[in-house]
Coordinates of C-alpha atoms and ligand atoms in Angstrom, one line a residue:
L1 CA 5.1 8.4 12.3
V2 CA 4.1 11.8 10.9
S3 CA 2.7 13.9 13.7
C4 CA -0.7 14.9 12.5
T5 CA -0.5 18.1 14.5
K6 CA 2.7 19.4 12.9
R7 CA 1.8 22.7 11.3
T8 CA 4.0 22.4 8.3
K9 CA 1.2 22.1 5.7
T10 CA -2.2 23.6 4.9
P11 CA -4.9 22.1 7.1
K12 CA -6.4 20.3 4.0
S13 CA -3.3 18.3 3.1
E14 CA -2.5 17.8 6.9
L15 CA -5.9 16.0 7.2
A16 CA -5.0 14.0 4.1
V17 CA -1.8 12.8 5.7
C18 CA -3.7 11.7 8.8
R19 CA -6.1 9.8 6.5
Y20 CA -3.1 8.0 4.8
V21 CA -1.5 7.2 8.1
L22 CA -4.7 5.7 9.5
L23 CA -5.5 3.7 6.3
L24 CA -1.9 2.4 6.1
A25 CA -2.1 1.2 9.7
E26 CA -5.3 -0.6 8.9
L27 CA -3.7 -2.3 5.8
E28 CA -0.7 -3.4 7.8
A29 CA -3.0 -4.8 10.6
H30 CA -5.1 -6.8 8.1
Q31 CA -4.8 -10.6 8.4
D32 CA -4.1 -10.9 4.7
A33 CA -1.3 -8.3 4.6
W34 CA 1.6 -10.7 5.3
P35 CA 2.8 -10.9 1.6
F36 CA 2.9 -7.1 1.3
L37 CA 4.4 -5.9 4.6
R38 CA 8.1 -5.7 3.4
P39 CA 9.8 -5.5 0.0
V40 CA 9.9 -8.8 -1.9
K41 CA 13.5 -10.2 -1.6
L42 CA 14.4 -10.3 -5.2
K43 CA 17.0 -13.1 -4.6
S44 CA 14.5 -15.4 -2.9
V45 CA 11.7 -15.1 -5.5
P46 CA 12.9 -16.3 -8.9
G47 CA 11.6 -14.1 -11.8
Y48 CA 10.2 -11.3 -9.6
K49 CA 13.0 -8.8 -10.5
K50 CA 12.5 -9.4 -14.2
I51 CA 8.7 -9.4 -14.3
I52 CA 7.9 -6.6 -11.7
K53 CA 9.3 -3.3 -12.9
K54 CA 8.3 -1.2 -9.9
P55 CA 8.2 -3.3 -6.7
M56 CA 6.2 -1.7 -3.9
D57 CA 5.1 -2.7 -0.3
F58 CA 3.4 -1.3 2.7
F59 CA 6.7 -0.6 4.6
T60 CA 8.1 1.4 1.7
I61 CA 4.8 3.4 1.4
K62 CA 5.1 4.2 5.2
E63 CA 8.7 5.4 4.8
K64 CA 7.6 7.7 1.8
L65 CA 4.7 9.0 3.9
I66 CA 7.0 9.8 6.9
N67 CA 9.5 11.6 4.5
N68 CA 6.6 13.6 3.1
M69 CA 7.1 12.2 -0.4
Y70 CA 3.4 12.1 -1.1
L71 CA 2.7 15.6 -2.3
N72 CA -0.8 14.8 -3.3
Q73 CA -3.2 12.0 -2.6
E74 CA -3.0 10.5 -6.1
N75 CA 0.6 9.4 -5.5
F76 CA -0.4 7.6 -2.3
V77 CA -3.2 5.7 -4.0
I78 CA -0.9 5.0 -7.0
D79 CA 1.6 3.3 -4.8
V80 CA -1.0 1.3 -2.9
N81 CA -2.5 0.1 -6.2
L82 CA 1.0 -0.7 -7.4
V83 CA 1.2 -3.3 -4.6
F84 CA -2.0 -5.0 -5.7
D85 CA -1.3 -4.7 -9.5
N86 CA 2.2 -6.3 -9.0
C87 CA 0.5 -9.0 -7.0
Q88 CA -2.0 -9.7 -9.8
K89 CA 0.7 -9.7 -12.4
F90 CA 3.0 -12.2 -10.7
N91 CA 0.6 -14.4 -8.8
E92 CA -2.2 -16.7 -10.0
D93 CA -5.6 -15.5 -8.8
D94 CA -6.1 -19.0 -7.4
S95 CA -3.0 -18.9 -5.2
E96 CA -2.4 -18.0 -1.5
I97 CA -0.8 -14.7 -2.3
G98 CA -3.1 -14.0 -5.3
R99 CA -6.2 -14.4 -3.1
A100 CA -4.6 -12.3 -0.3
G101 CA -4.0 -9.5 -2.8
H102 CA -7.6 -9.5 -4.0
R103 CA -8.9 -9.4 -0.5
M104 CA -6.5 -6.6 0.5
K105 CA -7.5 -4.6 -2.6
R106 CA -11.2 -4.9 -1.9
F107 CA -10.5 -3.8 1.7
F108 CA -8.5 -0.8 0.6
D109 CA -11.0 0.3 -2.0
K110 CA -13.8 0.1 0.6
R111 CA -12.0 2.0 3.3
W112 CA -10.7 4.6 0.9
T113 CA -14.2 5.4 -0.2
E114 CA -15.5 5.5 3.3
L115 CA -12.7 7.8 4.5
L116 CA -13.5 10.2 1.6
H117 CA -17.1 10.8 2.7
Ligands
LIG201 C1 3.7 -10.1 -2.7 C2 4.5 -11.2 -3.3 N1 4.3 -11.5 -4.6 C3 5.0 -12.5 -5.2 C4 5.9 -13.2 -4.5 C5 6.2 -12.9 -3.1 C6 5.5 -11.9 -2.5 N2 5.7 -11.6 -1.2 C7 6.9 -12.0 -0.5 C8 7.0 -11.2 0.8 C9 6.9 -13.5 -0.2 C10 5.7 -14.1 0.2 C11 5.7 -15.5 0.5 C12 6.9 -16.2 0.5 C13 8.1 -15.5 0.1 C14 8.1 -14.2 -0.2 O1 9.3 -16.1 0.1 C15 9.6 -17.2 -0.7 C16 9.0 -18.5 -0.1 C17 7.6 -18.5 -0.1 O2 7.0 -17.5 0.8

């Protein structure tokens, strides 16, 4: 993972990267994270490729984080929210995956706010 001590950035964005790394680790460890840990296999989920224009998952977010592809915090939050928006679009609210998505979104929103203060 990104070494939080690497002095390649201004201290402010360095702290931000540590915040994302921490938060992402919490998301991945959450008991309801199972549908979101890896990219959806488009061949094993009929309709997903057609309906979801921009697939996203926690592993892909981690890779982007490690490759320093989040130049500002907005892009990190945009990708995390993409995971949950895709989930709401494809899954019924009253379904296993739909409910997991709502719980994960609530958890993320809470932790994101806490980490900002
Ligand atoms: C987030 C999401 N949204 C819509 C569909 C799937 C997913 N997640 C993927 C990883 C998944 C979860 C459960 C699955 C599945 C695949 O394989 C097909 C068989 C049933 O079990």
